[in-house]
């Protein structure tokens, strides 16, 4: 059962969830997904009603995933692939046959699925656990697969020589300089999550109408990085370029106007983006990221050519839809987009020495030797930027220098 937020807000959602429990004689019979906005109330509801009630802060989860994708070019497409119910989905599965088996013997055993980790009986999530980690009674498998059906064991398991040489591939985040065009609640949440892992020397500037958003100054000032809200929208192009012609900001984020109809908001933000592209023609432009509100606007994205996009309303809805199919996904998804743990990452295939044509199993094996679980790739220079998440081990793939590899690690 799904309880969506309505006119009464969180109180109405909590009251409805309690009413469902009273009608059903308890909360043990049917999973309940409840959409809330207040973190403390969500925690209280979960404690009060038990493990079958799954409170979610959909808008915050969407902003958290968007902030995560903001740091990796192309990561928004990877997130979309994991949420769109096509090709493969993430599942939490029971499998007694795995009890007593080490993860290094599990990660390469399936022909058409990618094990990612385990869920402990107490709910703790372990993604890409140590190779010697042995599955115990009650542990559940986290896996990317096409459906809920039985997982076919590969007759020729992927040969893996597990390694933990992550030190050479560790991410060092230097100072980032972010320019935000427009302002809305989603943007505020996005910046809040972005700054949690930002280098202290990073900066944020906001170009918006101060008369409509007088709160921007205090909001930006509370982010923990240097911030400014003094920039006028007419001075965006001048602010981006230094006299040398090199960009003074790393990323420009265009936010949609949530006070407008979704279609109108998307058209306006895409026009602003196209105008900036024209003004920056022939220069070393920064990365451009645009927020859309309607998935029907995606065909227009290629016209002005942003480097990445975030469909804020749709991503929140997809998050709820994913939990409607299997509520246990909530904690796994949040763990997957938490940069402080084993998380999604993008590295080039060059680092593995895998450039050319080969079987997918070779990619899986080479990545695991570096302590990473490869789940796909993105063709940057060819194929229209196509993202492939999950492929059978016997498929053949051609990758070229610079093509990004998507992994968990």
mmCIF file of C-alpha atoms in Angstrom:
data_model
loop_
_atom_site.group_PDB
_atom_site.id
_atom_site.type_symbol
_atom_site.label_atom_id
_atom_site.label_comp_id
_atom_site.label_asym_id
_atom_site.label_seq_id
_atom_site.Cartn_x
_atom_site.Cartn_y
_atom_site.Cartn_z
ATOM 1 C CA UNK A 1 0.000 0.000 0.000
ATOM 2 C CA UNK A 2 1.239 3.501 -0.860
ATOM 3 C CA UNK A 3 0.251 6.549 1.176
ATOM 4 C CA UNK A 4 1.031 9.772 -0.695
ATOM 5 C CA UNK A 5 1.285 13.215 0.841
ATOM 6 C CA UNK A 6 -1.889 15.307 0.513
ATOM 7 C CA UNK A 7 -3.389 18.565 1.810
ATOM 8 C CA UNK A 8 -2.799 17.544 5.447
ATOM 9 C CA UNK A 9 0.876 16.869 4.828
ATOM 10 C CA UNK A 10 2.846 14.536 7.075
ATOM 11 C CA UNK A 11 0.162 14.445 9.738
ATOM 12 C CA UNK A 12 -2.351 13.160 7.213
ATOM 13 C CA UNK A 13 0.087 10.515 5.948
ATOM 14 C CA UNK A 14 0.857 9.278 9.468
ATOM 15 C CA UNK A 15 -2.828 9.236 10.383
ATOM 16 C CA UNK A 16 -3.673 7.222 7.264
ATOM 17 C CA UNK A 17 -0.889 4.731 7.960
ATOM 18 C CA UNK A 18 -2.179 4.257 11.513
ATOM 19 C CA UNK A 19 -5.723 3.811 10.183
ATOM 20 C CA UNK A 20 -4.528 1.102 7.781
ATOM 21 C CA UNK A 21 -2.876 -0.741 10.654
ATOM 22 C CA UNK A 22 -6.040 -0.500 12.735
ATOM 23 C CA UNK A 23 -8.203 -1.759 9.856
ATOM 24 C CA UNK A 24 -5.880 -4.700 9.138
ATOM 25 C CA UNK A 25 -5.344 -5.630 12.777
ATOM 26 C CA UNK A 26 -1.677 -4.662 12.782
ATOM 27 C CA UNK A 27 1.181 -3.766 10.483
ATOM 28 C CA UNK A 28 2.453 -7.272 9.797
ATOM 29 C CA UNK A 29 0.227 -8.199 6.843
ATOM 30 C CA UNK A 30 0.859 -5.676 4.067
ATOM 31 C CA UNK A 31 3.921 -3.493 3.371
ATOM 32 C CA UNK A 32 3.064 0.213 3.610
ATOM 33 C CA UNK A 33 5.110 2.870 1.799
ATOM 34 C CA UNK A 34 4.439 6.304 3.308
ATOM 35 C CA UNK A 35 5.609 9.559 1.678
ATOM 36 C CA UNK A 36 6.755 12.131 4.260
ATOM 37 C CA UNK A 37 8.813 15.317 4.354
ATOM 38 C CA UNK A 38 9.928 15.379 8.017
ATOM 39 C CA UNK A 39 12.841 13.101 8.911
ATOM 40 C CA UNK A 40 12.047 12.870 12.638
ATOM 41 C CA UNK A 41 8.408 11.945 12.009
ATOM 42 C CA UNK A 42 9.526 9.318 9.481
ATOM 43 C CA UNK A 43 11.831 7.755 12.064
ATOM 44 C CA UNK A 44 9.093 7.801 14.694
ATOM 45 C CA UNK A 45 6.604 6.176 12.322
ATOM 46 C CA UNK A 46 9.084 3.415 11.521
ATOM 47 C CA UNK A 47 9.801 2.746 15.187
ATOM 48 C CA UNK A 48 6.135 2.778 16.100
ATOM 49 C CA UNK A 49 4.812 0.572 13.305
ATOM 50 C CA UNK A 50 7.658 -1.849 12.625
ATOM 51 C CA UNK A 51 9.629 -3.092 9.649
ATOM 52 C CA UNK A 52 6.615 -3.465 7.332
ATOM 53 C CA UNK A 53 6.098 0.315 7.283
ATOM 54 C CA UNK A 54 8.539 2.083 4.993
ATOM 55 C CA UNK A 55 8.498 5.888 5.382
ATOM 56 C CA UNK A 56 10.290 7.705 2.563
ATOM 57 C CA UNK A 57 11.249 11.313 2.043
ATOM 58 C CA UNK A 58 10.853 11.143 -1.730
ATOM 59 C CA UNK A 59 11.851 14.729 -2.541
ATOM 60 C CA UNK A 60 14.924 14.547 -0.304
ATOM 61 C CA UNK A 61 15.897 11.162 -1.725
ATOM 62 C CA UNK A 62 15.590 12.619 -5.222
ATOM 63 C CA UNK A 63 17.777 15.604 -4.259
ATOM 64 C CA UNK A 64 20.315 13.286 -2.638
ATOM 65 C CA UNK A 65 20.602 11.215 -5.818
ATOM 66 C CA UNK A 66 20.829 14.362 -7.941
ATOM 67 C CA UNK A 67 23.619 15.771 -5.749
ATOM 68 C CA UNK A 68 25.435 12.461 -6.052
ATOM 69 C CA UNK A 69 25.116 12.516 -9.853
ATOM 70 C CA UNK A 70 26.231 16.159 -9.951
ATOM 71 C CA UNK A 71 29.848 15.145 -9.358
ATOM 72 C CA UNK A 72 30.100 12.533 -12.085
ATOM 73 C CA UNK A 73 29.419 13.464 -15.728
ATOM 74 C CA UNK A 74 26.890 11.028 -17.137
ATOM 75 C CA UNK A 75 25.927 9.657 -13.710
ATOM 76 C CA UNK A 76 22.372 10.992 -14.064
ATOM 77 C CA UNK A 77 21.903 8.611 -16.997
ATOM 78 C CA UNK A 78 23.156 5.713 -14.884
ATOM 79 C CA UNK A 79 20.703 6.604 -12.117
ATOM 80 C CA UNK A 80 17.882 6.724 -14.674
ATOM 81 C CA UNK A 81 18.828 3.264 -15.948
ATOM 82 C CA UNK A 82 18.598 1.841 -12.439
ATOM 83 C CA UNK A 83 15.165 3.403 -11.875
ATOM 84 C CA UNK A 84 13.291 3.036 -15.146
ATOM 85 C CA UNK A 85 12.117 -0.608 -14.870
ATOM 86 C CA UNK A 86 13.781 -1.524 -18.182
ATOM 87 C CA UNK A 87 16.380 -4.230 -18.772
ATOM 88 C CA UNK A 88 17.319 -4.780 -15.124
ATOM 89 C CA UNK A 89 16.301 -3.804 -11.626
ATOM 90 C CA UNK A 90 17.784 -4.031 -8.177
ATOM 91 C CA UNK A 91 16.390 -6.821 -6.008
ATOM 92 C CA UNK A 92 16.818 -8.055 -2.458
ATOM 93 C CA UNK A 93 16.466 -11.839 -2.603
ATOM 94 C CA UNK A 94 16.401 -14.793 -0.227
ATOM 95 C CA UNK A 95 18.677 -17.648 -1.262
ATOM 96 C CA UNK A 96 19.464 -20.346 1.319
ATOM 97 C CA UNK A 97 21.912 -21.929 -1.122
ATOM 98 C CA UNK A 98 24.310 -19.039 -0.476
ATOM 99 C CA UNK A 99 24.642 -19.743 3.251
ATOM 100 C CA UNK A 100 28.260 -20.566 4.004
ATOM 101 C CA UNK A 101 29.499 -19.245 0.634
ATOM 102 C CA UNK A 102 32.127 -16.488 0.437
ATOM 103 C CA UNK A 103 31.196 -13.369 -1.523
ATOM 104 C CA UNK A 104 34.140 -13.845 -3.878
ATOM 105 C CA UNK A 105 32.464 -17.093 -5.004
ATOM 106 C CA UNK A 106 29.098 -15.376 -5.387
ATOM 107 C CA UNK A 107 30.034 -12.237 -7.328
ATOM 108 C CA UNK A 108 30.851 -14.126 -10.536
ATOM 109 C CA UNK A 109 28.548 -17.110 -10.390
ATOM 110 C CA UNK A 110 25.496 -15.847 -12.326
ATOM 111 C CA UNK A 111 25.175 -15.626 -16.102
ATOM 112 C CA UNK A 112 22.542 -12.890 -16.197
ATOM 113 C CA UNK A 113 22.792 -11.074 -12.862
ATOM 114 C CA UNK A 114 25.289 -8.971 -10.886
ATOM 115 C CA UNK A 115 25.529 -9.582 -7.123
ATOM 116 C CA UNK A 116 26.282 -6.331 -5.299
ATOM 117 C CA UNK A 117 26.275 -7.307 -1.626
ATOM 118 C CA UNK A 118 24.047 -8.453 1.197
ATOM 119 C CA UNK A 119 21.391 -7.280 3.643
ATOM 120 C CA UNK A 120 21.958 -8.540 7.184
ATOM 121 C CA UNK A 121 19.069 -9.822 9.326
ATOM 122 C CA UNK A 122 19.202 -6.571 11.348
ATOM 123 C CA UNK A 123 18.747 -4.502 8.140
ATOM 124 C CA UNK A 124 22.364 -3.379 7.748
ATOM 125 C CA UNK A 125 23.499 -3.056 4.126
ATOM 126 C CA UNK A 126 26.922 -4.242 2.954
ATOM 127 C CA UNK A 127 27.680 -3.392 -0.671
ATOM 128 C CA UNK A 128 30.825 -4.889 -2.210
ATOM 129 C CA UNK A 129 31.824 -6.599 1.039
ATOM 130 C CA UNK A 130 35.300 -8.047 1.527
ATOM 131 C CA UNK A 131 35.882 -11.079 -0.739
ATOM 132 C CA UNK A 132 36.189 -13.440 2.229
ATOM 133 C CA UNK A 133 32.824 -12.357 3.666
ATOM 134 C CA UNK A 134 30.733 -15.507 4.200
ATOM 135 C CA UNK A 135 26.950 -15.361 3.832
ATOM 136 C CA UNK A 136 25.283 -16.409 7.081
ATOM 137 C CA UNK A 137 21.803 -17.615 7.899
ATOM 138 C CA UNK A 138 19.289 -14.826 7.313
ATOM 139 C CA UNK A 139 21.527 -12.824 4.964
ATOM 140 C CA UNK A 140 19.791 -11.693 1.762
ATOM 141 C CA UNK A 141 21.437 -11.083 -1.605
ATOM 142 C CA UNK A 142 21.447 -7.637 -3.248
ATOM 143 C CA UNK A 143 21.541 -8.221 -6.983
ATOM 144 C CA UNK A 144 20.926 -6.550 -10.344
ATOM 145 C CA UNK A 145 18.739 -8.876 -12.428
ATOM 146 C CA UNK A 146 16.104 -8.781 -15.147
ATOM 147 C CA UNK A 147 13.265 -10.084 -12.977
ATOM 148 C CA UNK A 148 12.355 -11.895 -9.789
ATOM 149 C CA UNK A 149 12.798 -15.304 -11.412
ATOM 150 C CA UNK A 150 15.480 -17.871 -10.522
ATOM 151 C CA UNK A 151 19.058 -16.760 -11.099
ATOM 152 C CA UNK A 152 20.766 -18.915 -13.711
ATOM 153 C CA UNK A 153 24.188 -20.097 -12.568
ATOM 154 C CA UNK A 154 26.896 -19.513 -15.164
ATOM 155 C CA UNK A 155 28.326 -22.769 -16.468
ATOM 156 C CA UNK A 156 31.648 -20.983 -16.768
ATOM 157 C CA UNK A 157 31.802 -18.748 -13.680
ATOM 158 C CA UNK A 158 33.649 -15.489 -14.082
ATOM 159 C CA UNK A 159 37.220 -16.081 -12.935
ATOM 160 C CA UNK A 160 38.016 -13.575 -10.247
ATOM 161 C CA UNK A 161 41.199 -12.843 -8.374
ATOM 162 C CA UNK A 162 39.808 -10.457 -5.770
ATOM 163 C CA UNK A 163 41.875 -7.445 -4.943
ATOM 164 C CA UNK A 164 41.527 -4.393 -2.771
ATOM 165 C CA UNK A 165 43.787 -1.946 -4.611
ATOM 166 C CA UNK A 166 41.336 0.896 -4.226
ATOM 167 C CA UNK A 167 43.982 3.270 -2.953
ATOM 168 C CA UNK A 168 45.209 3.975 -6.459
ATOM 169 C CA UNK A 169 41.672 4.777 -7.580
ATOM 170 C CA UNK A 170 40.529 6.740 -4.537
ATOM 171 C CA UNK A 171 38.586 9.892 -5.276
ATOM 172 C CA UNK A 172 40.172 13.120 -4.099
ATOM 173 C CA UNK A 173 37.659 15.931 -4.349
ATOM 174 C CA UNK A 174 39.293 19.275 -4.869
ATOM 175 C CA UNK A 175 37.637 22.687 -4.606
ATOM 176 C CA UNK A 176 34.539 22.964 -6.805
ATOM 177 C CA UNK A 177 32.903 26.173 -7.976
ATOM 178 C CA UNK A 178 29.169 25.892 -8.535
ATOM 179 C CA UNK A 179 26.855 28.432 -10.144
ATOM 180 C CA UNK A 180 23.106 27.871 -9.632
ATOM 181 C CA UNK A 181 20.694 29.673 -11.952
ATOM 182 C CA UNK A 182 17.222 29.943 -10.399
ATOM 183 C CA UNK A 183 15.981 28.825 -7.005
ATOM 184 C CA UNK A 184 13.409 26.348 -5.664
ATOM 185 C CA UNK A 185 13.012 23.874 -2.779
ATOM 186 C CA UNK A 186 14.569 21.061 -4.815
ATOM 187 C CA UNK A 187 17.643 23.176 -5.487
ATOM 188 C CA UNK A 188 18.005 23.972 -1.800
ATOM 189 C CA UNK A 189 17.891 20.274 -0.897
ATOM 190 C CA UNK A 190 20.307 19.440 -3.717
ATOM 191 C CA UNK A 191 22.864 21.972 -2.453
ATOM 192 C CA UNK A 192 22.435 20.741 1.115
ATOM 193 C CA UNK A 193 23.424 17.208 0.063
ATOM 194 C CA UNK A 194 26.140 18.424 -2.322
ATOM 195 C CA UNK A 195 27.949 20.425 0.361
ATOM 196 C CA UNK A 196 28.126 17.462 2.746
ATOM 197 C CA UNK A 197 31.042 16.099 0.704
ATOM 198 C CA UNK A 198 32.308 19.316 -0.824
ATOM 199 C CA UNK A 199 35.861 20.462 -0.276
ATOM 200 C CA UNK A 200 35.827 23.310 2.317
ATOM 201 C CA UNK A 201 37.371 25.596 -0.292
ATOM 202 C CA UNK A 202 34.408 25.083 -2.648
ATOM 203 C CA UNK A 203 32.116 27.977 -3.540
ATOM 204 C CA UNK A 204 28.452 28.379 -4.483
ATOM 205 C CA UNK A 205 26.851 31.315 -6.251
ATOM 206 C CA UNK A 206 23.127 31.698 -6.948
ATOM 207 C CA UNK A 207 21.673 33.789 -9.766
ATOM 208 C CA UNK A 208 18.008 34.415 -8.983
ATOM 209 C CA UNK A 209 15.509 37.205 -8.464
ATOM 210 C CA UNK A 210 16.069 38.463 -4.888
ATOM 211 C CA UNK A 211 12.570 39.981 -4.719
ATOM 212 C CA UNK A 212 11.008 36.540 -5.260
ATOM 213 C CA UNK A 213 13.496 34.656 -3.088
ATOM 214 C CA UNK A 214 14.668 36.888 -0.221
ATOM 215 C CA UNK A 215 15.667 33.788 1.769
ATOM 216 C CA UNK A 216 18.498 32.822 -0.573
ATOM 217 C CA UNK A 217 21.209 34.745 1.287
ATOM 218 C CA UNK A 218 20.602 32.987 4.598
ATOM 219 C CA UNK A 219 20.105 29.591 2.934
ATOM 220 C CA UNK A 220 23.333 29.756 0.941
ATOM 221 C CA UNK A 221 25.208 31.133 3.941
ATOM 222 C CA UNK A 222 24.275 28.074 6.012
ATOM 223 C CA UNK A 223 25.748 25.536 3.574
ATOM 224 C CA UNK A 224 29.212 25.463 5.108
ATOM 225 C CA UNK A 225 31.043 26.672 1.981
ATOM 226 C CA UNK A 226 31.718 30.128 0.625
ATOM 227 C CA UNK A 227 28.500 31.350 -0.937
ATOM 228 C CA UNK A 228 27.021 34.366 -2.649
ATOM 229 C CA UNK A 229 23.531 35.296 -3.811
ATOM 230 C CA UNK A 230 24.388 38.691 -5.265
ATOM 231 C CA UNK A 231 24.665 37.664 -8.908
ATOM 232 C CA UNK A 232 22.072 39.016 -11.332
ATOM 233 C CA UNK A 233 20.756 36.717 -14.046
ATOM 234 C CA UNK A 234 21.911 39.187 -16.742
ATOM 235 C CA UNK A 235 25.549 38.751 -15.722
ATOM 236 C CA UNK A 236 25.754 34.958 -15.929
ATOM 237 C CA UNK A 237 27.942 34.663 -19.028
ATOM 238 C CA UNK A 238 30.310 37.410 -17.822
ATOM 239 C CA UNK A 239 30.654 35.706 -14.452
ATOM 240 C CA UNK A 240 31.452 32.327 -15.992
ATOM 241 C CA UNK A 241 34.363 33.501 -18.143
ATOM 242 C CA UNK A 242 37.631 34.891 -16.912
ATOM 243 C CA UNK A 243 39.537 37.327 -19.135
ATOM 244 C CA UNK A 244 41.694 34.365 -20.166
ATOM 245 C CA UNK A 245 38.619 32.717 -21.668
ATOM 246 C CA UNK A 246 38.721 29.825 -19.187
ATOM 247 C CA UNK A 247 35.616 29.213 -17.046
ATOM 248 C CA UNK A 248 35.611 30.627 -13.534
ATOM 249 C CA UNK A 249 33.064 28.008 -12.421
ATOM 250 C CA UNK A 250 33.163 24.217 -12.817
ATOM 251 C CA UNK A 251 29.444 23.497 -13.095
ATOM 252 C CA UNK A 252 26.344 25.560 -13.869
ATOM 253 C CA UNK A 253 23.030 24.144 -12.613
ATOM 254 C CA UNK A 254 19.781 25.457 -14.116
ATOM 255 C CA UNK A 255 16.791 25.050 -11.791
ATOM 256 C CA UNK A 256 13.191 25.012 -13.021
ATOM 257 C CA UNK A 257 10.576 27.467 -11.721
ATOM 258 C CA UNK A 258 8.243 25.383 -9.530
ATOM 259 C CA UNK A 259 5.682 28.173 -9.575
ATOM 260 C CA UNK A 260 4.939 27.536 -13.253
ATOM 261 C CA UNK A 261 3.244 24.744 -15.150
ATOM 262 C CA UNK A 262 5.742 21.896 -15.603
ATOM 263 C CA UNK A 263 5.880 22.214 -19.381
ATOM 264 C CA UNK A 264 6.343 25.985 -19.277
ATOM 265 C CA UNK A 265 8.997 25.667 -16.575
ATOM 266 C CA UNK A 266 10.953 23.178 -18.675
ATOM 267 C CA UNK A 267 10.750 25.280 -21.853
ATOM 268 C CA UNK A 268 11.951 28.389 -20.020
ATOM 269 C CA UNK A 269 14.943 26.648 -18.425
ATOM 270 C CA UNK A 270 15.929 25.040 -21.747
ATOM 271 C CA UNK A 271 15.731 28.424 -23.489
ATOM 272 C CA UNK A 272 17.989 29.948 -20.828
ATOM 273 C CA UNK A 273 20.394 27.084 -21.323
ATOM 274 C CA UNK A 274 20.410 27.508 -25.110
ATOM 275 C CA UNK A 275 21.026 31.255 -24.741
ATOM 276 C CA UNK A 276 23.991 30.615 -22.458
ATOM 277 C CA UNK A 277 25.376 28.024 -24.883
ATOM 278 C CA UNK A 278 25.252 30.653 -27.632
ATOM 279 C CA UNK A 279 26.963 33.256 -25.440
ATOM 280 C CA UNK A 280 29.743 30.800 -24.554
ATOM 281 C CA UNK A 281 30.261 29.500 -28.103
ATOM 282 C CA UNK A 282 33.934 29.061 -28.899
ATOM 283 C CA UNK A 283 35.022 29.121 -25.244
ATOM 284 C CA UNK A 284 35.971 26.438 -22.741
ATOM 285 C CA UNK A 285 32.481 26.213 -21.251
ATOM 286 C CA UNK A 286 31.852 24.643 -17.832
ATOM 287 C CA UNK A 287 29.710 21.577 -17.330
ATOM 288 C CA UNK A 288 26.006 22.434 -17.703
ATOM 289 C CA UNK A 289 23.324 20.575 -15.742
ATOM 290 C CA UNK A 290 19.587 21.244 -16.112
ATOM 291 C CA UNK A 291 16.635 20.339 -13.896
ATOM 292 C CA UNK A 292 13.524 19.243 -15.771
ATOM 293 C CA UNK A 293 10.137 18.563 -14.223
ATOM 294 C CA UNK A 294 8.409 16.567 -16.960
ATOM 295 C CA UNK A 295 9.822 13.410 -18.578
ATOM 296 C CA UNK A 296 8.063 14.432 -21.795
ATOM 297 C CA UNK A 297 10.629 17.242 -22.062
ATOM 298 C CA UNK A 298 13.529 14.815 -22.404
ATOM 299 C CA UNK A 299 13.404 14.790 -26.242
ATOM 300 C CA UNK A 300 14.138 18.540 -26.089
ATOM 301 C CA UNK A 301 17.278 18.008 -24.044
ATOM 302 C CA UNK A 302 19.438 17.272 -27.067
ATOM 303 C CA UNK A 303 18.484 20.566 -28.693
ATOM 304 C CA UNK A 304 20.320 22.972 -26.362
ATOM 305 C CA UNK A 305 22.706 20.169 -25.356
ATOM 306 C CA UNK A 306 23.177 20.102 -21.571
ATOM 307 C CA UNK A 307 25.901 17.812 -20.268
ATOM 308 C CA UNK A 308 23.498 16.251 -17.772
ATOM 309 C CA UNK A 309 19.902 16.540 -16.661
ATOM 310 C CA UNK A 310 17.834 15.795 -13.568
ATOM 311 C CA UNK A 311 14.078 15.169 -13.819
ATOM 312 C CA UNK A 312 13.182 16.130 -10.256
ATOM 313 C CA UNK A 313 9.467 15.277 -10.137
ATOM 314 C CA UNK A 314 9.886 12.051 -12.097
ATOM 315 C CA UNK A 315 12.832 10.807 -10.039
ATOM 316 C CA UNK A 316 10.836 11.186 -6.822
ATOM 317 C CA UNK A 317 7.916 9.325 -8.401
ATOM 318 C CA UNK A 318 10.208 6.576 -9.678
ATOM 319 C CA UNK A 319 11.691 6.175 -6.217
ATOM 320 C CA UNK A 320 8.212 5.588 -4.800
ATOM 321 C CA UNK A 321 7.391 3.181 -7.645
ATOM 322 C CA UNK A 322 10.559 1.185 -6.983
ATOM 323 C CA UNK A 323 9.598 0.809 -3.329
ATOM 324 C CA UNK A 324 6.051 -0.144 -4.256
ATOM 325 C CA UNK A 325 7.461 -3.207 -6.027
ATOM 326 C CA UNK A 326 9.919 -4.065 -3.237
ATOM 327 C CA UNK A 327 10.083 -1.788 -0.175
ATOM 328 C CA UNK A 328 13.383 -3.353 0.946
ATOM 329 C CA UNK A 329 15.080 -1.422 -1.860
ATOM 330 C CA UNK A 330 14.876 1.831 0.091
ATOM 331 C CA UNK A 331 17.910 1.308 2.303
ATOM 332 C CA UNK A 332 19.899 -0.248 -0.530
ATOM 333 C CA UNK A 333 19.284 2.730 -2.816
ATOM 334 C CA UNK A 334 20.197 5.224 -0.101
ATOM 335 C CA UNK A 335 23.369 3.261 0.629
ATOM 336 C CA UNK A 336 24.206 3.124 -3.073
ATOM 337 C CA UNK A 337 24.046 6.933 -3.318
ATOM 338 C CA UNK A 338 25.975 7.592 -0.098
ATOM 339 C CA UNK A 339 29.515 8.667 -1.082
ATOM 340 C CA UNK A 340 30.855 7.734 2.379
ATOM 341 C CA UNK A 341 30.310 4.001 1.708
ATOM 342 C CA UNK A 342 30.689 1.589 -1.214
ATOM 343 C CA UNK A 343 28.882 3.550 -3.866
ATOM 344 C CA UNK A 344 28.365 4.006 -7.589
ATOM 345 C CA UNK A 345 31.443 5.340 -9.295
ATOM 346 C CA UNK A 346 32.650 6.050 -12.821
ATOM 347 C CA UNK A 347 36.198 5.293 -13.973
ATOM 348 C CA UNK A 348 37.514 4.971 -17.505
ATOM 349 C CA UNK A 349 38.071 1.531 -18.997
ATOM 350 C CA UNK A 350 41.658 2.587 -19.748
ATOM 351 C CA UNK A 351 42.545 2.083 -16.082
ATOM 352 C CA UNK A 352 41.814 -1.632 -16.456
ATOM 353 C CA UNK A 353 43.628 -1.942 -19.769
ATOM 354 C CA UNK A 354 40.368 -3.041 -21.375
ATOM 355 C CA UNK A 355 40.164 -1.216 -24.682
ATOM 356 C CA UNK A 356 38.895 -3.140 -27.681
ATOM 357 C CA UNK A 357 36.374 -5.935 -28.129
ATOM 358 C CA UNK A 358 35.930 -8.706 -25.577
ATOM 359 C CA UNK A 359 33.357 -10.669 -23.591
ATOM 360 C CA UNK A 360 31.595 -8.871 -20.750
ATOM 361 C CA UNK A 361 32.968 -11.443 -18.296
ATOM 362 C CA UNK A 362 36.464 -10.038 -18.921
ATOM 363 C CA UNK A 363 35.296 -6.586 -17.763
ATOM 364 C CA UNK A 364 33.685 -8.036 -14.632
ATOM 365 C CA UNK A 365 36.829 -10.013 -13.775
ATOM 366 C CA UNK A 366 39.306 -7.180 -14.375
ATOM 367 C CA UNK A 367 37.254 -4.748 -12.263
ATOM 368 C CA UNK A 368 36.963 -7.157 -9.334
ATOM 369 C CA UNK A 369 40.718 -7.579 -9.302
ATOM 370 C CA UNK A 370 40.777 -3.863 -8.482
ATOM 371 C CA UNK A 371 38.222 -4.312 -5.707
ATOM 372 C CA UNK A 372 35.262 -3.041 -7.759
ATOM 373 C CA UNK A 373 32.044 -4.681 -8.934
ATOM 374 C CA UNK A 374 31.565 -3.503 -12.520
ATOM 375 C CA UNK A 375 27.906 -3.220 -13.528
ATOM 376 C CA UNK A 376 28.085 -1.473 -16.893
ATOM 377 C CA UNK A 377 29.656 1.139 -19.095
ATOM 378 C CA UNK A 378 28.935 4.306 -21.049
ATOM 379 C CA UNK A 379 30.018 4.916 -24.608
ATOM 380 C CA UNK A 380 31.129 8.521 -24.504
ATOM 381 C CA UNK A 381 32.823 8.986 -27.858
ATOM 382 C CA UNK A 382 30.446 6.832 -29.895
ATOM 383 C CA UNK A 383 27.011 5.315 -29.608
ATOM 384 C CA UNK A 384 25.371 8.608 -28.627
ATOM 385 C CA UNK A 385 26.502 8.416 -25.016
ATOM 386 C CA UNK A 386 24.592 5.166 -24.503
ATOM 387 C CA UNK A 387 24.599 3.798 -20.961
ATOM 388 C CA UNK A 388 24.516 0.035 -20.472
ATOM 389 C CA UNK A 389 23.789 -1.179 -16.946
ATOM 390 C CA UNK A 390 23.845 -4.977 -16.683
ATOM 391 C CA UNK A 391 24.689 -7.320 -19.537
ATOM 392 C CA UNK A 392 24.978 -11.109 -19.768
ATOM 393 C CA UNK A 393 28.550 -12.312 -19.273
ATOM 394 C CA UNK A 394 28.682 -13.907 -22.720
ATOM 395 C CA UNK A 395 27.797 -10.709 -24.595
ATOM 396 C CA UNK A 396 30.579 -9.014 -26.476
ATOM 397 C CA UNK A 397 31.320 -5.332 -26.060
ATOM 398 C CA UNK A 398 33.588 -2.894 -27.856
ATOM 399 C CA UNK A 399 35.001 -0.128 -25.690
ATOM 400 C CA UNK A 400 37.278 2.692 -26.779
ATOM 401 C CA UNK A 401 39.765 4.881 -24.910
ATOM 402 C CA UNK A 402 37.976 7.276 -22.578
ATOM 403 C CA UNK A 403 34.760 5.248 -22.312
ATOM 404 C CA UNK A 404 33.573 5.319 -18.680
ATOM 405 C CA UNK A 405 33.017 2.138 -16.692
ATOM 406 C CA UNK A 406 30.275 2.048 -14.026
ATOM 407 C CA UNK A 407 31.106 0.156 -10.844
ATOM 408 C CA UNK A 408 30.176 -0.270 -7.206
ATOM 409 C CA UNK A 409 33.082 0.184 -4.843
#
